[in-house]
Coordinates of C-alpha atoms and ligand atoms in Angstrom, one line a residue:
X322 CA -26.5 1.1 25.2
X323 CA -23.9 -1.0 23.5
X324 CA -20.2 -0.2 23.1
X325 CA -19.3 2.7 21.0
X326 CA -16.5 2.4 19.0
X327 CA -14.5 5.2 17.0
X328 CA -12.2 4.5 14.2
X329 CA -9.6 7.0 13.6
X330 CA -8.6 6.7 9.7
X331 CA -10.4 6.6 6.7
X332 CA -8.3 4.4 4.7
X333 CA -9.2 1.0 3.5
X334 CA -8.0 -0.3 6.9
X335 CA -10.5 2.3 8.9
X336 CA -13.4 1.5 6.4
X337 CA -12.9 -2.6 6.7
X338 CA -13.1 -2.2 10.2
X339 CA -15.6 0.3 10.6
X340 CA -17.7 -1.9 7.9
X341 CA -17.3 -5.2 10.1
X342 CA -18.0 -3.1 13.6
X343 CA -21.1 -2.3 11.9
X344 CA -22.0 -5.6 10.5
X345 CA -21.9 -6.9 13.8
X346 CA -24.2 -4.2 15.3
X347 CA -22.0 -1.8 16.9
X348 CA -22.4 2.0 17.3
X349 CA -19.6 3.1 15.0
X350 CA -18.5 6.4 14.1
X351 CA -15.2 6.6 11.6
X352 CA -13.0 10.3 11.4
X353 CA -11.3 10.6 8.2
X354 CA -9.3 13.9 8.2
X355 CA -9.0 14.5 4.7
X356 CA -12.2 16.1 2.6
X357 CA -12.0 11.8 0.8
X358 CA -12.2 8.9 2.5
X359 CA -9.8 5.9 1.0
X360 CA -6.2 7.1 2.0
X361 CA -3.9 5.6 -0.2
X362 CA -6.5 4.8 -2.2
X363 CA -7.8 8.8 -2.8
X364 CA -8.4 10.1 -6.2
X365 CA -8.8 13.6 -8.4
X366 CA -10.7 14.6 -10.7
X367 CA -9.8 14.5 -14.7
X368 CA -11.7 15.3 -17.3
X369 CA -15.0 14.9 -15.2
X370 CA -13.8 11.5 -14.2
X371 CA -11.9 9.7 -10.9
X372 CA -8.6 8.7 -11.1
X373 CA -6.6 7.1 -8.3
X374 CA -3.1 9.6 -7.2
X375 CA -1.3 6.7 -6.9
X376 CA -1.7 3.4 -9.2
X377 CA -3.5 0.6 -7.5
X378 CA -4.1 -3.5 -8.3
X379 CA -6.0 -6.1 -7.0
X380 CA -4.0 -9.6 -7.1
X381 CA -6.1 -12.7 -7.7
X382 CA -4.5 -14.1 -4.3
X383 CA -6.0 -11.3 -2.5
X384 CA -8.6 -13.5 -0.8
X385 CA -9.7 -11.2 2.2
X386 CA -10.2 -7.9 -0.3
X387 CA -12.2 -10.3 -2.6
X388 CA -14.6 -11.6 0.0
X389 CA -14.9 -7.7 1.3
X390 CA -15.7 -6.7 -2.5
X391 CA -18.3 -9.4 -2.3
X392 CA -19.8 -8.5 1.3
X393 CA -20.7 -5.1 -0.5
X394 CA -22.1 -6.5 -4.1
X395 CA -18.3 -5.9 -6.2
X396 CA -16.5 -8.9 -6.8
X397 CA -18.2 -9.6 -10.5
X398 CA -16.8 -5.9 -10.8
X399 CA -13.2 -6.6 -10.9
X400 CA -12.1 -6.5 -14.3
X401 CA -9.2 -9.3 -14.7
X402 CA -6.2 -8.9 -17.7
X403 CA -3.1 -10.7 -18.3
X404 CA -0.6 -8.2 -17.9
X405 CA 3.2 -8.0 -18.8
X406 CA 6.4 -6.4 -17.7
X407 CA 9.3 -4.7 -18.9
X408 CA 12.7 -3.8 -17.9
X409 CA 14.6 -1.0 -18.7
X410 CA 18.7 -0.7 -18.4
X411 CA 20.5 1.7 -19.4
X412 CA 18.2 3.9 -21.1
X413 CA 17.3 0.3 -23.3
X414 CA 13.5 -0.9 -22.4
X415 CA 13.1 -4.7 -23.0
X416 CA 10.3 -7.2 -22.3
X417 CA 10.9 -9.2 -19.1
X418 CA 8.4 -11.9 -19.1
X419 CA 9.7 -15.2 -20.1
X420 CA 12.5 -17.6 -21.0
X421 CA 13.2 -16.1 -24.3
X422 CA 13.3 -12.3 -23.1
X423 CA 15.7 -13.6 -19.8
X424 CA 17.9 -15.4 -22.6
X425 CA 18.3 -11.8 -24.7
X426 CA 18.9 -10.1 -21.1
X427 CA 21.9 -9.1 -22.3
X428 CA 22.9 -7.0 -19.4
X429 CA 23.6 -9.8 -17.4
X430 CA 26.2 -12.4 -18.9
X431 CA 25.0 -15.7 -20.3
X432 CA 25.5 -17.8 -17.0
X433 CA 23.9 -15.3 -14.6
X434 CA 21.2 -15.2 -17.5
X435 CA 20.9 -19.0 -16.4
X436 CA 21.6 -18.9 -13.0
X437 CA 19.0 -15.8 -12.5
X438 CA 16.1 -18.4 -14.8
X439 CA 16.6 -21.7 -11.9
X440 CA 17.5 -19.9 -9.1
X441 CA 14.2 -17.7 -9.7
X442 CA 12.1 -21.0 -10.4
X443 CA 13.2 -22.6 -7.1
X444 CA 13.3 -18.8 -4.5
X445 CA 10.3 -19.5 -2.3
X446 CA 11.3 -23.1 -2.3
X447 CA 15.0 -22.5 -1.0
X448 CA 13.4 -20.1 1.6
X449 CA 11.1 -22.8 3.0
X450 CA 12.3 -23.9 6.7
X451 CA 15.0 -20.6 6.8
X452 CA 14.9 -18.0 9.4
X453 CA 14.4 -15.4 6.9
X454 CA 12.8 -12.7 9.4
X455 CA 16.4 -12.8 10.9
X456 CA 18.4 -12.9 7.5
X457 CA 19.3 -9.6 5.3
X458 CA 17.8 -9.6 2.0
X459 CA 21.2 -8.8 0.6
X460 CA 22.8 -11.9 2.5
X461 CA 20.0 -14.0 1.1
X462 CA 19.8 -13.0 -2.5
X463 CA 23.7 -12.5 -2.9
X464 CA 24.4 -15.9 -1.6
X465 CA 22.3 -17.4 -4.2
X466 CA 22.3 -15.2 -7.2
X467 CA 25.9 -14.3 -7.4
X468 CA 27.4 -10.1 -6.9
X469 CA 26.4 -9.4 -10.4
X470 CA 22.6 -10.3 -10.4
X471 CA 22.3 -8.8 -7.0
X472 CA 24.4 -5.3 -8.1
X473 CA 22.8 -5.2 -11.4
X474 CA 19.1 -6.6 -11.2
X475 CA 17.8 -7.4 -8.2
X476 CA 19.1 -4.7 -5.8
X477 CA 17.5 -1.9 -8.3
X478 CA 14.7 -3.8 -8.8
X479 CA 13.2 -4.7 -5.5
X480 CA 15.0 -2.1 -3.2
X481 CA 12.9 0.6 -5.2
X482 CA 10.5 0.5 -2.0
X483 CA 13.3 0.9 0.6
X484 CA 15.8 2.7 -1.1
X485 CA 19.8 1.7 -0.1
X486 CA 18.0 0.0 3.2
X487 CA 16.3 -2.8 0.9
X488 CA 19.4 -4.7 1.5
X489 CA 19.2 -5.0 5.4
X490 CA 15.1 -5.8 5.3
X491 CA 14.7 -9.2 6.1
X492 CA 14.5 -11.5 3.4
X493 CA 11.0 -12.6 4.7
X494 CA 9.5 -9.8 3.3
X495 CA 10.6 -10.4 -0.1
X496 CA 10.0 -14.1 -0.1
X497 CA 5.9 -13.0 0.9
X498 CA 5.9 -10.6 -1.8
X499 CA 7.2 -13.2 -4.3
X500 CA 4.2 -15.3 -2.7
X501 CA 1.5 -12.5 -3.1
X502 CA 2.5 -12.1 -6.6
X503 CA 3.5 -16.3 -7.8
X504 CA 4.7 -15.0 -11.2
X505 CA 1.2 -14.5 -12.0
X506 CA 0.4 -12.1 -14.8
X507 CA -3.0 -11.7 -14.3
X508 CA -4.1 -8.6 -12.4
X509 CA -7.4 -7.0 -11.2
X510 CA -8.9 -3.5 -11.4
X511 CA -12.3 -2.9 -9.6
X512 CA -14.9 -1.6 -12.9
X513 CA -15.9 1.2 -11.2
X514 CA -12.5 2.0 -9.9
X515 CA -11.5 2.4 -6.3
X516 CA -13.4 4.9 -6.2
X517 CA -16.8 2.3 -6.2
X518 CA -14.9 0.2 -3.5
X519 CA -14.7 3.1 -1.1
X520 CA -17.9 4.7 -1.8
X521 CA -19.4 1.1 -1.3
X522 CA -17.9 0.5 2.1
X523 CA -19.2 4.1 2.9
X524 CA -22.4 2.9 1.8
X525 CA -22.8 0.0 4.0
X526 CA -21.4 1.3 7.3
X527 CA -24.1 4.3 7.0
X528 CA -26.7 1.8 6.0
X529 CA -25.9 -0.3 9.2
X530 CA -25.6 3.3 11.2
X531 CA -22.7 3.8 11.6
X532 CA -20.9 7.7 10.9
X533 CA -18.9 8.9 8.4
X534 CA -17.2 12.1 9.5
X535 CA -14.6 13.5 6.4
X536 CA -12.7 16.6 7.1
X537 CA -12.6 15.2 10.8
X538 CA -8.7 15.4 12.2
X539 CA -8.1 13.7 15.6
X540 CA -6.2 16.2 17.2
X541 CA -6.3 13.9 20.6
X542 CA -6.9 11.0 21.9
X543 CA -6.7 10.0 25.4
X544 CA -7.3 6.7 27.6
X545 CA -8.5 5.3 30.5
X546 CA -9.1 1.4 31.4
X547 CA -12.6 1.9 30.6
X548 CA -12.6 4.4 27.8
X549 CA -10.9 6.7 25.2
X550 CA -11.5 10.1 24.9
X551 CA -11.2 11.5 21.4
X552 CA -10.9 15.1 20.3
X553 CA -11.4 16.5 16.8
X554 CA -9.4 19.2 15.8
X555 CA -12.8 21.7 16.3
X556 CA -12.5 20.6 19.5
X557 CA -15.7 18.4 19.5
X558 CA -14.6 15.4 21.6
X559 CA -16.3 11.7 21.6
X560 CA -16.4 9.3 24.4
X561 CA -15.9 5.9 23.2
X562 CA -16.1 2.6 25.2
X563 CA -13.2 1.0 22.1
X564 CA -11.2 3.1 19.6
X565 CA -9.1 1.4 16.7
X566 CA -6.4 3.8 14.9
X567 CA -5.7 3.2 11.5
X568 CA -3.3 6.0 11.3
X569 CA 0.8 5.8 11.2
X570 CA 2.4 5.2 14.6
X571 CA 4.8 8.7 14.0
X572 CA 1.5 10.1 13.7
X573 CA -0.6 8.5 16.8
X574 CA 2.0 9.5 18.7
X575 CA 1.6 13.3 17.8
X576 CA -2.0 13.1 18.8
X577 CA -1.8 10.6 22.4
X578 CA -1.6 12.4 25.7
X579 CA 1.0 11.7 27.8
X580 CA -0.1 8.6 29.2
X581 CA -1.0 6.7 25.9
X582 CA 2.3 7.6 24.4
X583 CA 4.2 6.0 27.0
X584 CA 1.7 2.9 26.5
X585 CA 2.7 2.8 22.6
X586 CA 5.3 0.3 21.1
X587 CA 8.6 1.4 21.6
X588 CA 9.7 0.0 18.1
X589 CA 10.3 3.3 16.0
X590 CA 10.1 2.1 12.5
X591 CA 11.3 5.0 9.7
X592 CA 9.0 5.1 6.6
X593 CA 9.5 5.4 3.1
X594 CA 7.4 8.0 1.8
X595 CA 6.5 8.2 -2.3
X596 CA 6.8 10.8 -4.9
X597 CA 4.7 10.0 -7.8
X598 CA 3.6 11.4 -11.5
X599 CA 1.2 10.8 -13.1
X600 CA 0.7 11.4 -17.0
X601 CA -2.1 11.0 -19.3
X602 CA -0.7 10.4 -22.8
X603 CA -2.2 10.6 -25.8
X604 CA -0.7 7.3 -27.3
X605 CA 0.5 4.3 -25.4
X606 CA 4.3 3.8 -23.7
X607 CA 5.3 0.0 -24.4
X608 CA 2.1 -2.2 -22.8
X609 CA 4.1 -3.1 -20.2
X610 CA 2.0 -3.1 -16.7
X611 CA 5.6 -2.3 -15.2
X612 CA 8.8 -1.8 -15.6
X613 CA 11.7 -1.1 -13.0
X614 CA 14.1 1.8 -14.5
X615 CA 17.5 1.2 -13.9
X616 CA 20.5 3.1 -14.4
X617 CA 18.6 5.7 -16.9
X618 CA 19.4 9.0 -15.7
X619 CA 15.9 9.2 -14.1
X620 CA 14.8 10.5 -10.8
X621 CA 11.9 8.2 -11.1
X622 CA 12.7 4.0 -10.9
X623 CA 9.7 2.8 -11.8
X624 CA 7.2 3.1 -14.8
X625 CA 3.6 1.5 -13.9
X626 CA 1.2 1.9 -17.2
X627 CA -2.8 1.8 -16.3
X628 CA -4.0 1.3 -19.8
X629 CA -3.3 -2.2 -20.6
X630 CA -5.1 -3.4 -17.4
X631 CA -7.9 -1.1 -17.1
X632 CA -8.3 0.5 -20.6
X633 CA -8.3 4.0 -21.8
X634 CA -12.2 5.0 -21.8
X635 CA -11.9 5.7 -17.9
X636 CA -9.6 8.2 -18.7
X637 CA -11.1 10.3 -21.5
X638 CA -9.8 8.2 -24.5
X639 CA -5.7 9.1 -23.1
X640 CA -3.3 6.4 -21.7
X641 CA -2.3 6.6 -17.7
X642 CA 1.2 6.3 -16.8
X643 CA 2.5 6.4 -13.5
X644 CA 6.2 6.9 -12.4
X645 CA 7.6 7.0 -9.1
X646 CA 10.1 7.0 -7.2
X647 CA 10.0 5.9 -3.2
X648 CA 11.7 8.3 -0.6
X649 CA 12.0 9.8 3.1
X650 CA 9.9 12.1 3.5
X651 CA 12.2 14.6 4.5
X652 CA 14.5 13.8 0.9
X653 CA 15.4 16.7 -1.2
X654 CA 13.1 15.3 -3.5
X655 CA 9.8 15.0 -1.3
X656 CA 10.5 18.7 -0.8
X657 CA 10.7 19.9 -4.5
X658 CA 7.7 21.8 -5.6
X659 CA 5.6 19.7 -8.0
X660 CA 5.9 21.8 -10.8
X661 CA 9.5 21.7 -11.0
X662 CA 9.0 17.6 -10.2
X663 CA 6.8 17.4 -13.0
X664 CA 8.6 19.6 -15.8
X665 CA 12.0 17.5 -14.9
X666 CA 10.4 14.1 -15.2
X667 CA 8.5 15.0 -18.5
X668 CA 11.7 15.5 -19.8
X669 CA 13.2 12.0 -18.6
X670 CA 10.1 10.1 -19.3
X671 CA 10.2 11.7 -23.1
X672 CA 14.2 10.8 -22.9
X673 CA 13.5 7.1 -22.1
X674 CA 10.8 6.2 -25.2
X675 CA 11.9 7.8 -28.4
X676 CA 8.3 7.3 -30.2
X677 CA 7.0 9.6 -27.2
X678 CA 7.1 13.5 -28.4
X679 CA 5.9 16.5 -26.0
X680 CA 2.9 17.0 -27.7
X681 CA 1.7 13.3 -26.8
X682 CA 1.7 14.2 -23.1
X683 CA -2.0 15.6 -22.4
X684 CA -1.6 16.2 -18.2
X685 CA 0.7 15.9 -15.8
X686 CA 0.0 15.7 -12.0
X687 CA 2.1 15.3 -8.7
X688 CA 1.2 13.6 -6.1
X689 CA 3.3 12.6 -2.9
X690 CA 2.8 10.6 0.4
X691 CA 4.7 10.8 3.7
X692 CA 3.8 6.9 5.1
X693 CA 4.4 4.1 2.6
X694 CA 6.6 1.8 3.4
X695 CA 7.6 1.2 7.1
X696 CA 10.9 -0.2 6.3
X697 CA 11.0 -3.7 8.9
X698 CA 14.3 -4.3 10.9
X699 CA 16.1 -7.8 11.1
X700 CA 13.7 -9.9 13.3
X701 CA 10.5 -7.8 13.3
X702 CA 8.5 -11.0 13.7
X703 CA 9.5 -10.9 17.6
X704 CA 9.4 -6.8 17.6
X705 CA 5.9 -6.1 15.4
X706 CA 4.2 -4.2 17.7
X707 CA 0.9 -6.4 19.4
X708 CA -2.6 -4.3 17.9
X709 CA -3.7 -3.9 21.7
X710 CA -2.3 -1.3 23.7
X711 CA -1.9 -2.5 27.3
X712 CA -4.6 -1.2 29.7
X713 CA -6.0 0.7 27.4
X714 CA -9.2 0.0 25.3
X715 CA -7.6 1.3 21.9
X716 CA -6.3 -1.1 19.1
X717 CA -4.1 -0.6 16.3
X718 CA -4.5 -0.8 13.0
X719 CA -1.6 0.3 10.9
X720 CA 0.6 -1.0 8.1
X721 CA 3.5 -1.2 10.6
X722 CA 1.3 -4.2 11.9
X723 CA 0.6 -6.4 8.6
X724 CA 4.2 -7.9 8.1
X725 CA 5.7 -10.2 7.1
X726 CA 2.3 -9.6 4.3
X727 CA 3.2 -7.0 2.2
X728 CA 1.5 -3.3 2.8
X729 CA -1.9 -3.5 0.1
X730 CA -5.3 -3.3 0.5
X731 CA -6.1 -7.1 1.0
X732 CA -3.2 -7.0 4.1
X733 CA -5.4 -4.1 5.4
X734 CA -8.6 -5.9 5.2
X735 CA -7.1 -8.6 6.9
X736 CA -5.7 -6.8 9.5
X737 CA -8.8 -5.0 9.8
X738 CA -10.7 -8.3 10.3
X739 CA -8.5 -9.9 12.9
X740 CA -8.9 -6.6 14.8
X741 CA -12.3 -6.6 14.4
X742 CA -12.3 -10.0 15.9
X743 CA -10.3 -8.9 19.5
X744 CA -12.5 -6.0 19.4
X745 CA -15.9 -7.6 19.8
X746 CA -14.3 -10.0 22.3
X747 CA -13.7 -7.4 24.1
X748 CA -16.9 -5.6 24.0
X749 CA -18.9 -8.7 24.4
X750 CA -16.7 -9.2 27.7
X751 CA -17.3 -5.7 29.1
X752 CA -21.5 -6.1 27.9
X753 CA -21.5 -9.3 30.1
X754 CA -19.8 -7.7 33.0
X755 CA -21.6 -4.3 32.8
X756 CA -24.7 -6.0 32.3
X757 CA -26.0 -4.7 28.8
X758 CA -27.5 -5.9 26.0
X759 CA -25.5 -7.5 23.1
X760 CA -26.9 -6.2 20.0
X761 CA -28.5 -8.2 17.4
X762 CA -26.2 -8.9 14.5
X763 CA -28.1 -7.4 12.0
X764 CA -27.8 -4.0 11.8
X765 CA -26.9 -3.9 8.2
Ligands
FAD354 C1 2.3 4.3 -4.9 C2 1.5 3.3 -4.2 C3 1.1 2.1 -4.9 C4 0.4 1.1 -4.2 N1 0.0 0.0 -5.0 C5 -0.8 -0.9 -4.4 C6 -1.4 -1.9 -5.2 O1 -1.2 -2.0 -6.4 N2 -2.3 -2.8 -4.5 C7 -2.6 -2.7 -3.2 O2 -3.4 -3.5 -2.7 N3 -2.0 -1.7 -2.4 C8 -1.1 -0.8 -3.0 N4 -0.6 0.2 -2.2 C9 -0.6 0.1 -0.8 C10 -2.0 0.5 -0.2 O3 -2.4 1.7 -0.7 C11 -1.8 0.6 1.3 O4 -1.2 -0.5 1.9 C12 -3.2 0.8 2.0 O5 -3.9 1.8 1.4 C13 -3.0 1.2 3.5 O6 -4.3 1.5 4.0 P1 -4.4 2.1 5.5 O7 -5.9 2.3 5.7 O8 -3.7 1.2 6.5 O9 -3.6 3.4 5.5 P2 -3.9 4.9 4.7 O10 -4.5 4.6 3.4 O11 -2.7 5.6 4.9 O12 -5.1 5.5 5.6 C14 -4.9 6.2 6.8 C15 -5.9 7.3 6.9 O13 -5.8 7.9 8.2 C16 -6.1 9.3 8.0 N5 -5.6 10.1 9.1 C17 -4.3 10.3 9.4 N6 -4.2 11.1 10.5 C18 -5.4 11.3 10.9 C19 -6.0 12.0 12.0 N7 -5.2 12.6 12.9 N8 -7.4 12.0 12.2 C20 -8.2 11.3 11.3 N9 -7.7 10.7 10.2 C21 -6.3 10.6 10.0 C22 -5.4 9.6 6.6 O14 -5.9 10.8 6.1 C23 -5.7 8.3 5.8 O15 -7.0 8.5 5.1 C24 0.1 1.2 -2.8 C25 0.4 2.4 -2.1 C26 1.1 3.4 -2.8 C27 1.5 4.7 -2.1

């Protein structure tokens, strides 16, 4: 009998492994506790057709999500649009995409317009060679953009994800995100949504034999040099020679027994949670892919419109806007109901685009998560937890694991492959010592 591995988490991180483990012949069986498998990536139903909760885009540097995507028969799927962004200040919504639009910028004053042009140019240049894991993002950005750029533009812009702790994240992360993104405008959406990218990774792990379990919550999980013990919430437990988690480390350590929790890293990291609206339209906002609100009198910071990158037939002939705003999970906000979330942010999305009237806004929904963002102290490089837990056959799997890459689905499916890779190490190890039979790699 050959290793048996469980894989706690249903996300893209849980399915990439779970879809490798396979590939490579293991005896795999994924938990999911939610009725959906794709995490982050879930979806509802409107009009009779999926829809992602929260707005998702595949960049054309996203090399590891690509060559998943074509592992499973989907990379000629992914639908690939120039996209643009905007900018709104003040209430004002501009176009932010090139030379021209910077030079109009009149929020900033005519040298910082400058200044912010070169210095933008040259940023991952200048941060070649620097210790930026060590260096605030505020010290960084200040130093080279001036107190007005960094008050009035940048600071609003970027810190959306951490809130008033963007300025102490380490510049590194920034600097990667700048990389991930190069000032390309061109984005990807998968045809069949990401919807066909989770139903296809289900596909192949049950095709190799592998189990899917949905509705599945770990309620346990226990080790032992040899083994890990994982209990489902209907108390059904599964001995398993390797586990990989996939879930938050607040939450692992909610579910390990005594023993593993002492075992996991110490590093508590505090995590941004999201709040985020979604509204189907019945005419388009400004074509902008996304703007960063500033200074509006919103809740929300952030306008993401769908439409211009994925079309409006998906959605029953309406326009998709997303707006969202990133928070602790134990905010004021993240604890509103939705319906008084939703009826307050019609009102300021309707506020911010004059052409938009109440009678152009088809559906609203709500929909929040907990675990976004872990938000990375100074030097994280030399504190990011390792993915094996010492003496223990367990790995982890988790977002607090992929920096300095930013959190996204092609960060998970790397993670998800290196993990993959120590994992069969191991098992091949413990087949050779036990004795057992490798398995062939075929089981597809
Ligand atoms: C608003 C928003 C916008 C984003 N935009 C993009 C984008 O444009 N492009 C991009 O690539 N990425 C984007 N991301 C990031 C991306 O969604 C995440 O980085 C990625 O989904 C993380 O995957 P994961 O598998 O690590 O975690 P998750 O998706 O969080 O999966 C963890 C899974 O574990 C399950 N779980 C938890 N506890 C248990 C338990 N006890 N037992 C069993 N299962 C459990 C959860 O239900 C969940 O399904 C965005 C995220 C958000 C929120």
């Amino acid at each position: 009998m050959s290793s048996r591995v469980v894989v706690i988490g249903g996300g893209i991180c849980g399915l990439a492994t779970a879809h490798r483990l396979v590939r490579a012949g293991l005896p795999v069986t994924l938990l999911e506790a939610s009725d959906q498998l794709g995490g982050l990536g879930t979806f509802f139903s409107s009009q009779d057709r999926w829809v992602e909760r929260f707005y998702h885009c595949v960049m054309p540097s996203d090399d590891a999500l690509l060559a998943l995507l074509d592992e499973v028969g989907l990379t000629d799927g992914v639908g690939w649009r120039p996209t643009r962004m905007g900018m709104v200040v003040d209430g004002v919504h501009r176009s932010f995409n090139s030379a021209l639009d910077l030079l109009r910028f009149t929020p900033l004053s005519l040298a910082d317009r400058i200044r912010f042009g070169v210095i933008s140019l040259l940023l991952r240049r200048l941060g070649k060679g620097k210790d930026l894991d060590r260096m605030r993002t505020e010290d960084w950005l200040r130093g080279l953009y001036g107190d007005k750029v960094w008050s009035t533009l940048l600071a609003p812009m970027f810190g959306a994800k951490f809130g008033s702790a963007f300025g102490d994240v380490p510049a590194l992360y920034l600097w990667q995100r700048l990389g991930r993104e190069s000032n390309d405008s061109v984005r990807g959406y998968p045809a069949g949504g990401y919807k066909s990218v989770i139903d296809a990774l289900r596909a192949s792990i049950e095709a190799g034999g592998g189990e899917v379990r949905t509705s599945a919550p770990v309620s346990r999980v226990e080790t032992a040099p040899d083994r890990v013990l994982v209990t489902l919430a209907d108390g059904d437990t599964i001995e398993a020679d390797h586990a990989v988690s996939t879930v938050p480390l607040p939450a692992l350590r909610g579910i390990a027994d005594e023993d593993l929790a002492r075992r996991l890293p110490e590093v508590r990291l505090p995590y941004q949670g999201v709040v985020n609206t979604l509204f189907f339209l019945r005419k388009p906002l400004s074509g902008h892919y996304w703007a960063p609100v500033l200074r509006s009198g919103t809740d929300f910071d952030g306008v993401i419109e769908m439409t211009p990158l994925t079309g409006t037939e998906r959605y029953g002939d309406r326009h998709l806007v997303y707006v969202m705003r990133y928070t602790d999970r134990e905010s004021a906000l993240y604890r509103e109901d939705d319906a008084s979330i939703a009826e307050r942010w019609t009102e300021q999305l309707l506020s911010l685009h004059e052409g938009l009237a109440p009678e152009d806004v088809d559906e609203v929904r709500v929909f929040k998560a907990p675990f976004v963002e872990p938000v990375y102290p100074l030097g994280y490089l030399s504190q990011r937890p390792a993915v094996e837990v010492p003496g223990t056959r367990l790995m982890l799997a988790t977002t607090a694991h992929v920096y300095p890459n930013v959190t996204s689905w092609n960060s998970s499916v790397e993670l998800a492959n290196s993990v993959t890779d120590l994992l069969l190490r191991d098992a091949r190890r413990s087949s050779t010592q036990e004795n057992t039979a490798w398995p062939a790699e075929s089981a597809r």
